[in-house]
Tab-separated table of C-alpha atoms in Angstrom:
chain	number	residue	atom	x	y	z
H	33	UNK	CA	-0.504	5.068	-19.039
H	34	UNK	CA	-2.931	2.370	-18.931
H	35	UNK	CA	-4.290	-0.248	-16.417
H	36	UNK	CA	-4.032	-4.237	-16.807
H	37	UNK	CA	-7.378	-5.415	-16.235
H	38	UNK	CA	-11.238	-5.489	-16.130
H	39	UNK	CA	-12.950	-7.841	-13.859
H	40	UNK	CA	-16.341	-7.749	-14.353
H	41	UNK	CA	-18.995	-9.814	-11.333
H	42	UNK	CA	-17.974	-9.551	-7.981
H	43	UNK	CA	-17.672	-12.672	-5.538
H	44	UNK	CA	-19.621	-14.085	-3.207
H	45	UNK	CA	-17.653	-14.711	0.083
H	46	UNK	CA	-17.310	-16.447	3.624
H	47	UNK	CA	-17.075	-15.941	6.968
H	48	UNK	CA	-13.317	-14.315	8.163
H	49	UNK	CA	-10.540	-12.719	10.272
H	50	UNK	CA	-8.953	-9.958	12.955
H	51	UNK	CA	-6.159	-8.505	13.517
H	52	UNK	CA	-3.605	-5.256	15.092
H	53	UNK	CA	-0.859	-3.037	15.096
H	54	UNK	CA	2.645	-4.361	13.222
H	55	UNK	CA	4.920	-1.538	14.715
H	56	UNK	CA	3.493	-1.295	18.483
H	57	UNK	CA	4.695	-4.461	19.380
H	58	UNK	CA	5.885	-8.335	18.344
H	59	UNK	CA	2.387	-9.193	20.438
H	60	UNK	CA	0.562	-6.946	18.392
H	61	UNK	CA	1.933	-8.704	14.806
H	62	UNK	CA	1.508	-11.652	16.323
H	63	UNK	CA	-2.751	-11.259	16.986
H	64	UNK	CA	-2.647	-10.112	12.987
H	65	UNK	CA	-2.547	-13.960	12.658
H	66	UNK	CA	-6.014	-14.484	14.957
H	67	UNK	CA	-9.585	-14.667	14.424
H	68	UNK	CA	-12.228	-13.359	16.783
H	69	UNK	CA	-14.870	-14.391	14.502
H	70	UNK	CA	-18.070	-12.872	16.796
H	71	UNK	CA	-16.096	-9.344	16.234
H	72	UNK	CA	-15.390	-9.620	12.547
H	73	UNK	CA	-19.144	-10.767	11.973
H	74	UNK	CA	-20.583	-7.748	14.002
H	75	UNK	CA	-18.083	-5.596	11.802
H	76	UNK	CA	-19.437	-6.664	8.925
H	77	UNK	CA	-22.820	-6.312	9.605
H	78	UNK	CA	-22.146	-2.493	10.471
H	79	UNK	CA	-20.335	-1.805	7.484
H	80	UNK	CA	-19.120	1.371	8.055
H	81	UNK	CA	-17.160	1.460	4.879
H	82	UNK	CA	-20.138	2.277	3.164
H	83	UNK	CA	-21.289	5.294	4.831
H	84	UNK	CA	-17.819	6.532	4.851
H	85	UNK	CA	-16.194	6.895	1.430
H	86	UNK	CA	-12.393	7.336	3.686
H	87	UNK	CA	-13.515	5.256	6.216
H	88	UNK	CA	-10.384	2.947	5.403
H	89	UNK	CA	-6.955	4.356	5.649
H	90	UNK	CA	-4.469	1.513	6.592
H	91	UNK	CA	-3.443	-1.946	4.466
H	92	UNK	CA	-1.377	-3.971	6.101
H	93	UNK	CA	0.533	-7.147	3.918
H	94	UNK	CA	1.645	-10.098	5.009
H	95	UNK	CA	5.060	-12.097	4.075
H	96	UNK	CA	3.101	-14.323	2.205
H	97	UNK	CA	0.610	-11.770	0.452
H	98	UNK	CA	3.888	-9.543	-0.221
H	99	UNK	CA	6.234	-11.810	-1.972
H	100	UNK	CA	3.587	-13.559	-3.969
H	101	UNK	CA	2.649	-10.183	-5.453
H	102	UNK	CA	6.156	-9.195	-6.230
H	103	UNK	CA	6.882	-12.601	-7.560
H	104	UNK	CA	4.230	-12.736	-9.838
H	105	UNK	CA	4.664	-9.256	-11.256
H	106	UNK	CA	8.199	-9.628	-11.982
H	107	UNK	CA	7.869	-12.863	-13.805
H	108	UNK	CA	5.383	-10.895	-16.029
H	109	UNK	CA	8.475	-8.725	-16.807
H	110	UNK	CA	10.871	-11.531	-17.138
H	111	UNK	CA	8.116	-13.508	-19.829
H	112	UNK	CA	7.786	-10.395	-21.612
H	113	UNK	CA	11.151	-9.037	-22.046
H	114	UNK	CA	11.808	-13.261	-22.602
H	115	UNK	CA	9.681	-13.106	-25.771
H	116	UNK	CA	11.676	-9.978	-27.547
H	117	UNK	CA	8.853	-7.166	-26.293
H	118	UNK	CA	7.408	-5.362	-23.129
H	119	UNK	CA	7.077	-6.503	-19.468
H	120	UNK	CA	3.776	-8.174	-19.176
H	121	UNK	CA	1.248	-7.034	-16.731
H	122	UNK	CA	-0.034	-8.977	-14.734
H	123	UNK	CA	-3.518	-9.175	-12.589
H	124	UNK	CA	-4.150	-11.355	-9.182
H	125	UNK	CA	-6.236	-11.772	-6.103
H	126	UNK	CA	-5.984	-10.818	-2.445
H	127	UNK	CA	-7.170	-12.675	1.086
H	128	UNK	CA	-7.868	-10.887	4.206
H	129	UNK	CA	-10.358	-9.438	6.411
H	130	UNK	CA	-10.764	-5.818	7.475
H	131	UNK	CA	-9.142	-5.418	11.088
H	132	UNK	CA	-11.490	-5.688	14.258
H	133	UNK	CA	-8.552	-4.164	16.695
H	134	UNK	CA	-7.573	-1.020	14.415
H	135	UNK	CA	-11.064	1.333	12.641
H	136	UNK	CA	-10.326	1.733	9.177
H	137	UNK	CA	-7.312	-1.267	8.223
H	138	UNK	CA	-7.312	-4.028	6.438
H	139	UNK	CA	-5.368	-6.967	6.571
H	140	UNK	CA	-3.663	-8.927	3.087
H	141	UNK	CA	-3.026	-12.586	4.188
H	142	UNK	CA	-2.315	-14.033	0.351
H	143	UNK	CA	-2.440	-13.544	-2.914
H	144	UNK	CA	-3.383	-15.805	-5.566
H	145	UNK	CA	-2.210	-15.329	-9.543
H	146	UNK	CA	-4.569	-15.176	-11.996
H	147	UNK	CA	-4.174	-16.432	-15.426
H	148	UNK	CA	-4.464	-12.674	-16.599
H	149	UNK	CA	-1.855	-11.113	-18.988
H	150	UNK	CA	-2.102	-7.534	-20.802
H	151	UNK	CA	0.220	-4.507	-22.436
H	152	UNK	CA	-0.448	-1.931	-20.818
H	153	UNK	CA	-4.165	-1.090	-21.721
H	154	UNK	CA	-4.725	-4.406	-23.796
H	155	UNK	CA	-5.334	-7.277	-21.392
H	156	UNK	CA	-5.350	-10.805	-22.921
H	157	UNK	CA	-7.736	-13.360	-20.943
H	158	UNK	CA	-10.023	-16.356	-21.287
H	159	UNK	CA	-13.076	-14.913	-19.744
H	160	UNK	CA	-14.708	-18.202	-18.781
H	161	UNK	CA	-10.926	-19.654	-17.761
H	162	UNK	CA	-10.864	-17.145	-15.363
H	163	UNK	CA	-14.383	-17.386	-14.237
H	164	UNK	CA	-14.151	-20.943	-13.828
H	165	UNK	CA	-10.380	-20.452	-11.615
H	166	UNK	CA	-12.129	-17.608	-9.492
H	167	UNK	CA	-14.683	-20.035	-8.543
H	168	UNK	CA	-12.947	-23.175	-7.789
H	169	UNK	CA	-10.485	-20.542	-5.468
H	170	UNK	CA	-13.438	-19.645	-3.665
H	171	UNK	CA	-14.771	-22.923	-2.771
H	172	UNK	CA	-11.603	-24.148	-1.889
H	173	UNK	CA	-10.448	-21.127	0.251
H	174	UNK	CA	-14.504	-21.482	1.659
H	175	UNK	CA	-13.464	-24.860	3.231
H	176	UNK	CA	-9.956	-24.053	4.116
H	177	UNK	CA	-9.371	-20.421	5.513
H	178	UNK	CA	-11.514	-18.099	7.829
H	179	UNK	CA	-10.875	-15.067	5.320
H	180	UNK	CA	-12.318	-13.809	2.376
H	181	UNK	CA	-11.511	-12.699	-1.256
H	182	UNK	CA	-11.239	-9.536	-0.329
H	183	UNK	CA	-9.197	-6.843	-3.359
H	184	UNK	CA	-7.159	-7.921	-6.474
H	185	UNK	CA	-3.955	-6.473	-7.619
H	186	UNK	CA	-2.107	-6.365	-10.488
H	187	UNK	CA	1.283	-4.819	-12.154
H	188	UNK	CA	2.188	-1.594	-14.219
H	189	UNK	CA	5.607	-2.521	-15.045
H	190	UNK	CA	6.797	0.314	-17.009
H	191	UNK	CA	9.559	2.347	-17.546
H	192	UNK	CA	11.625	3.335	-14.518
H	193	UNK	CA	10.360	6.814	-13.512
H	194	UNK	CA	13.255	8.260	-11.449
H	195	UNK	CA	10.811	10.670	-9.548
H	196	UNK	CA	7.252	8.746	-9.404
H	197	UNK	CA	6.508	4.582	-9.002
H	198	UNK	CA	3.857	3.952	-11.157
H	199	UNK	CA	1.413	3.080	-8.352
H	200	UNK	CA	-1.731	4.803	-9.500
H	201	UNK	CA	-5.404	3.431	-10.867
H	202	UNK	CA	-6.064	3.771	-14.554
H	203	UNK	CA	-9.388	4.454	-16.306
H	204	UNK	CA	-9.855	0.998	-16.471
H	205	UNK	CA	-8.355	0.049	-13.503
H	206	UNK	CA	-10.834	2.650	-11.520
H	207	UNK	CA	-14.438	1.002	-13.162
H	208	UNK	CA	-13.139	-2.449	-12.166
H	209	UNK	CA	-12.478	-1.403	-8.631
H	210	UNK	CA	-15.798	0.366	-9.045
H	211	UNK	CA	-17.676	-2.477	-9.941
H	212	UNK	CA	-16.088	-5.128	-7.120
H	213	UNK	CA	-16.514	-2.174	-4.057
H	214	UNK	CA	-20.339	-1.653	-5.057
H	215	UNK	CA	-20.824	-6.029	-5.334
H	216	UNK	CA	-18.719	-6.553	-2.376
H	217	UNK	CA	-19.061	-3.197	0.050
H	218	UNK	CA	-22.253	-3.379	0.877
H	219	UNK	CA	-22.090	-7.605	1.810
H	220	UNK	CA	-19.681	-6.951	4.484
H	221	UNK	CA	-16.547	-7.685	2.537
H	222	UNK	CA	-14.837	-3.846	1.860
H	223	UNK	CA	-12.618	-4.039	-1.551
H	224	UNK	CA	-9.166	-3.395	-1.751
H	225	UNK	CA	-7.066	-2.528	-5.473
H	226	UNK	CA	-3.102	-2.972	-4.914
H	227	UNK	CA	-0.878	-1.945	-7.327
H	228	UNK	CA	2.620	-3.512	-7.745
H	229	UNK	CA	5.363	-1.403	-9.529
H	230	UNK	CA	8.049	-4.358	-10.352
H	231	UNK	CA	10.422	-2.385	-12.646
H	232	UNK	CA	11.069	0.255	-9.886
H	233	UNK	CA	10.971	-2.545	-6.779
H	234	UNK	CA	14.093	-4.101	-8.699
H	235	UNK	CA	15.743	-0.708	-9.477
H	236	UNK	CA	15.207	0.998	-5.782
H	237	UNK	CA	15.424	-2.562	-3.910
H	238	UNK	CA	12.601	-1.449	-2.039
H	239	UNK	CA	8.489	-3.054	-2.784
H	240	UNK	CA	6.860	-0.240	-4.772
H	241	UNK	CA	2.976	-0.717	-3.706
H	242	UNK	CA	0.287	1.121	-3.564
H	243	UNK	CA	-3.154	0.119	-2.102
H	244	UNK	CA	-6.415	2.000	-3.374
H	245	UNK	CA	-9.983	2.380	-2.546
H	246	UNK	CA	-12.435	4.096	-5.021
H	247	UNK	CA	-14.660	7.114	-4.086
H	248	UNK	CA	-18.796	6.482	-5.407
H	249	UNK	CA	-19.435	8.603	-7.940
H	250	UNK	CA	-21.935	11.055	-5.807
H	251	UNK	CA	-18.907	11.788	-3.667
H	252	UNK	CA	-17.213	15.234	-4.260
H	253	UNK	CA	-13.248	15.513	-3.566
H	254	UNK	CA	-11.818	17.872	-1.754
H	255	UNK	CA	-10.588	20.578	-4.780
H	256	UNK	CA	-7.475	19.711	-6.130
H	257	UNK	CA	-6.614	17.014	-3.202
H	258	UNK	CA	-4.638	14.241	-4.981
H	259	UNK	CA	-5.317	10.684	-3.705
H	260	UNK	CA	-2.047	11.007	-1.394
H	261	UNK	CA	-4.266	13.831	0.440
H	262	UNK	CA	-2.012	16.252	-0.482
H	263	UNK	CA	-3.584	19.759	-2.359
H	264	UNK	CA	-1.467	19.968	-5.987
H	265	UNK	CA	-2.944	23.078	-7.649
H	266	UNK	CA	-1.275	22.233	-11.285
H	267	UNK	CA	-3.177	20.016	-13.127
H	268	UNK	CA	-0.699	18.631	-15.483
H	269	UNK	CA	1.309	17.355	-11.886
H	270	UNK	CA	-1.498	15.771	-10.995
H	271	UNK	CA	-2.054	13.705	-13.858
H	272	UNK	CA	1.305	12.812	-14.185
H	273	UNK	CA	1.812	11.455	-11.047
H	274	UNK	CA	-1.384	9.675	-10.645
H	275	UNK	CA	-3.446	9.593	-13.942
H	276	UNK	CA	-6.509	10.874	-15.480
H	277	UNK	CA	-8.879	9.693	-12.702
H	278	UNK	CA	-6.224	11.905	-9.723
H	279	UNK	CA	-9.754	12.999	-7.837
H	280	UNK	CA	-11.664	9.490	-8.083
H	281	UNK	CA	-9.809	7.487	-5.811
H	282	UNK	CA	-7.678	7.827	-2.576
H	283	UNK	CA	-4.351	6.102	-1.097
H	284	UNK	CA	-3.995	3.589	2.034
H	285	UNK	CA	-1.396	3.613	4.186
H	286	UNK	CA	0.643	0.095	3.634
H	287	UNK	CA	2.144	-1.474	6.641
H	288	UNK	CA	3.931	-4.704	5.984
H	289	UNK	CA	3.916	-7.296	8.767
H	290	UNK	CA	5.236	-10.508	10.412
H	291	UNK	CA	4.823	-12.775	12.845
H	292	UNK	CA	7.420	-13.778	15.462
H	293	UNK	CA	8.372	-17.245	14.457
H	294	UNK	CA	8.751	-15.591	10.848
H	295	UNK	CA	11.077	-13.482	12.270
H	296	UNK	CA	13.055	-15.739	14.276
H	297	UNK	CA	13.680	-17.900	11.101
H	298	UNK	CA	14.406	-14.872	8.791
H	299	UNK	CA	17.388	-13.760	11.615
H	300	UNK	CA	18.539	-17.616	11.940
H	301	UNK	CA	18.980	-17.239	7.577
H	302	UNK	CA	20.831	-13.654	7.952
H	303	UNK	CA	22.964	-14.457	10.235
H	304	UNK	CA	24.359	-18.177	9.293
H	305	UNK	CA	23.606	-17.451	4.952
H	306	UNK	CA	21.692	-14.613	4.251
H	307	UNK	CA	24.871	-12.193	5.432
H	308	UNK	CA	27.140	-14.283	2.561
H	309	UNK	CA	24.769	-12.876	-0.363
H	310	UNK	CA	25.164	-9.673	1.080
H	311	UNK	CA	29.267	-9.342	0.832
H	312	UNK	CA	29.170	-11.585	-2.198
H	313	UNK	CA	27.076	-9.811	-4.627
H	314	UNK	CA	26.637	-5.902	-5.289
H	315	UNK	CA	23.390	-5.461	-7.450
H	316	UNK	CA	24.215	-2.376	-9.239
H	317	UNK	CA	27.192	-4.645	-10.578
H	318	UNK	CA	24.998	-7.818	-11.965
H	319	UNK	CA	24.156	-8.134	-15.991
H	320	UNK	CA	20.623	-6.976	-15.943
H	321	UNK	CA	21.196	-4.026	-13.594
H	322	UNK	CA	24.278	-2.802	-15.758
H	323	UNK	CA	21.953	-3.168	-18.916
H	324	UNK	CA	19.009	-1.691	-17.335
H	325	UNK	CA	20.759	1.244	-16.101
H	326	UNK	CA	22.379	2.366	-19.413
H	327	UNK	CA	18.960	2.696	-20.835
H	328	UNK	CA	17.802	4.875	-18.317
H	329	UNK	CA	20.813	6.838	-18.471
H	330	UNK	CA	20.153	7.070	-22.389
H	331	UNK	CA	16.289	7.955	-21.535
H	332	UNK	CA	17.697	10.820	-19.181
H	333	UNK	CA	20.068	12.418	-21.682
H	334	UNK	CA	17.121	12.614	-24.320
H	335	UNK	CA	14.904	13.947	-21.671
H	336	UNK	CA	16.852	16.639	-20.950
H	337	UNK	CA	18.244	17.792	-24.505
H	338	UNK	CA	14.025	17.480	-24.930
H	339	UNK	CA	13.514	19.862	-22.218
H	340	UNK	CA	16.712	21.986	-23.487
H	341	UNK	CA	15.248	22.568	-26.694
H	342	UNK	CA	11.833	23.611	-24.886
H	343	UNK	CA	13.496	25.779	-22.981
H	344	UNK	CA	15.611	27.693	-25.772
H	345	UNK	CA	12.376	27.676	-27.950
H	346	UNK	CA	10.512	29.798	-24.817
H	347	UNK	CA	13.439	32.178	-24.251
H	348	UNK	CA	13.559	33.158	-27.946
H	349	UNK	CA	10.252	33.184	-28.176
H	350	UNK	CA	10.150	35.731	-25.403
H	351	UNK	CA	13.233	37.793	-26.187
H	352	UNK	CA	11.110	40.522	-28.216
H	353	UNK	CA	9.021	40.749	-25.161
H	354	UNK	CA	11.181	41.188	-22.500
H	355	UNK	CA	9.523	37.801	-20.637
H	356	UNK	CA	12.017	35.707	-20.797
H	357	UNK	CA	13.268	34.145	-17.557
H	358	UNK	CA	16.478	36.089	-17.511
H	359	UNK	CA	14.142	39.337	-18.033
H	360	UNK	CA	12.027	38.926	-15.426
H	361	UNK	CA	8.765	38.428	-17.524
H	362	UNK	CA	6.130	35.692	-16.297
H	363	UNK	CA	5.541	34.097	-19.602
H	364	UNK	CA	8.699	32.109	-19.575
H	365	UNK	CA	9.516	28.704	-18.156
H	366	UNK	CA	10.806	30.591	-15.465
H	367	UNK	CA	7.000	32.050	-13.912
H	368	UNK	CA	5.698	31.621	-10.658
H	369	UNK	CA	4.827	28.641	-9.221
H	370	UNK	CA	6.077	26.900	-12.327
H	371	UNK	CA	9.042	24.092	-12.491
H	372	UNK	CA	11.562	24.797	-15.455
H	373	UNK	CA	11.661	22.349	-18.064
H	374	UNK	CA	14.942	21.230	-16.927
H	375	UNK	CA	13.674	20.664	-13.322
H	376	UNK	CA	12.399	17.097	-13.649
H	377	UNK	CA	15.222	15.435	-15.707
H	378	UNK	CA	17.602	17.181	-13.194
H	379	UNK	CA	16.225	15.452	-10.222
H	380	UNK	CA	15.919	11.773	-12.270
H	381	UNK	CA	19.663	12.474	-13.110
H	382	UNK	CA	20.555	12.930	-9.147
H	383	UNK	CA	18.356	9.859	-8.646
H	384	UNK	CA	20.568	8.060	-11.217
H	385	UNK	CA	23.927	9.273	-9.794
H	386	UNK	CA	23.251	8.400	-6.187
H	387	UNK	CA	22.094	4.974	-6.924
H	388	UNK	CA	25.380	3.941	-8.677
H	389	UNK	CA	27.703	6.223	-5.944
H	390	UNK	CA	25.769	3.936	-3.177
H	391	UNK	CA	26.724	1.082	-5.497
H	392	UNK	CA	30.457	1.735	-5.575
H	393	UNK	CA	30.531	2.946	-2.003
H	394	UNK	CA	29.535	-0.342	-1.120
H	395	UNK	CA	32.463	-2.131	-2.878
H	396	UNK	CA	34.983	0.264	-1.737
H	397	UNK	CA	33.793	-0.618	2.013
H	398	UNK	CA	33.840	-4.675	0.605
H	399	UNK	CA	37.458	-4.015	-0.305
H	400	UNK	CA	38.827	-2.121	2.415
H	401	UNK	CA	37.184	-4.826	4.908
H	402	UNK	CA	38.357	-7.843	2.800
H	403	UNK	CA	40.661	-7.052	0.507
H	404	UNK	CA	44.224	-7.656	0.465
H	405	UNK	CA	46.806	-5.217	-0.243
């Protein structure tokens, strides 16, 4: 699967921005929204990222950052599917500062679109359009916030995967990253790639990100260490779940975070008309859900008569053998250490089922709290 995007020169930048811990305390939110500008300027001077290759390990997003990302990536999907083809990727830019009260975070404050668009690994842009918008962003954000340009991020809206988002860095995506961290790194301002997965926000209702940092290429990776740190010794998992490039780059932690007033006003809209969209609407139930979810069903029925077939094909093949799985042989679909073919569209079919059981559970629990007999 491919990556939208190739930014090529890096950007200059300005002074910036501290911050602290979202889930500690409201307090500690709160200071994410403060500047102790002597700190952040002796933090940049040290650098640390670039000695370190893991030295960062957190991201933590803003309201602001978060719903501009989502926003923009699902109107991608909406102006694609609009014009009778694909969701459109999309490609933007991220504010922040790297934390000066927690080693190894950084903080999103915004995002800013970019008039980027692509399929999948085809991206469609006016080089010297964007050029000329990344540099009129900069001066302005130069004069009117403490933080920096400091990552980009852009979409992979594909196909619902009911086991994996598709929050991983392509090919290209890992040489543009490559390019910004080695521009930007070493002047103080560390480099951060988000990736938004808009298809499977909508399906899940919950934000499918994933933030990235790229190792330099005289770094080794730990053998078969994925960038989720975990050690996957089949290859073809690896690449499935995060591409190609699975021992070139590594995964942040993502904390989202807001401040207290935020807060305040979010509970004030729950409680007197937030609440009403709740018991009045049941997304499993509206048009594009309904739609959407009969074509996954119809991918997961051809998935698994595909991985039928596969697996009738091995246990014939192995019959004159005696390895077939029922025989106890390890050449089958059945050896060690190896998932049956069935395995994955199994567990996207349970994924399927309990999304539209939570669906109707919630209108039965509608009806027996409002409904009239």
């Amino acid at each position: 699967p491919g990556g939208a995007s190739s930014l090529s020169e890096p950007l200059s930048a300005a002074p910036a921005a501290s911050p602290r811990r979202p889930q500690a305390s409201q307090a500690a939110a709160d200071s994410l929204y403060s500047i102790d500008e002597a700190k952040l300027s002796a933090l940049r001077t040290a650098k640390p990222w670039v000695t370190d290759p893991k030295y960062l390990k957190k991201a933590k997003i803003g309201p602001s950052a978060a719903m501009k990302m989502l926003q923009h990536a699902y109107s991608g999907v909406e102006k694609g599917i609009k014009n009778g083809g694909k969701p459109i990727e999309v490609m933007g830019l991220l504010l922040g500062r790297p934390s000066t009260d927690e080693a190894g975070c950084l903080v999103v404050t915004d995002a800013f679109p970019l008039p980027i668009e692509g399929f999948e690994t085809r991206v469609i842009a006016d080089d010297q359009e964007v050029v000329n918008y990344m540099i009129a962003l900069s001066d302005t954000l130069e004069e009117t916030r403490k933080e920096r340009i400091m990552g980009w991020y852009h979409s992979h809206p594909f196909d619902v995967d009911e086991q994996y988002s598709h929050c991983y860095l392509s090919n290209t995506d890992l040489s543009t990253q490559l390019g910004w961290q080695r521009g930007e790194d070493p002047h103080g301002n560390p480099w951060l790639a988000i990736v938004v997965d808009p298809l499977r926000s909508v399906a899940k209702s919950v934000p499918e990100f994933g933030a990235f940092r790229v190792y330099p290429p005289e770094y080794t990776a730990p053998q078969n260490e994925t960038p989720d740190g975990k050690v996957v010794e089949e290859d073809s998992k690896r690449v499935e779940q995060w591409g190609a490039c699975w021992n070139r780059y590594y995964k942040l932690q993502i904390e989202f975070f807001m401040s207290s007033q935020a807060k305040t006003v979010i509970g004030i809209l729950s409680k007197n008309y937030l609440w009403m969209r709740t018991l009045g609407s049941t997304p499993t139930n509206e048009r594009e859900n309904r739609e959407r979810f009969s074509e996954r069903v119809r991918e997961q029925v051809q998935l698994k008569l595909d991985a039928h077939d596969a697996a009738m094909g091995s246990h014939s093949s192995g019959m004159g053998s005696g390895h077939s799985r029922g025989l106890g042989g390890g050449g089958g679909p059945g050896a060690v250490g190896e998932d049956p073919p069935m395995a994955k569209p199994t567990q996207a079919a349970q994924g399927l089922a309990i999304e539209l059981v939570e669906g109707q559970i919630t209108q039965i629990a509608k009806k027996a709290a409002f409904g009239s007999e």
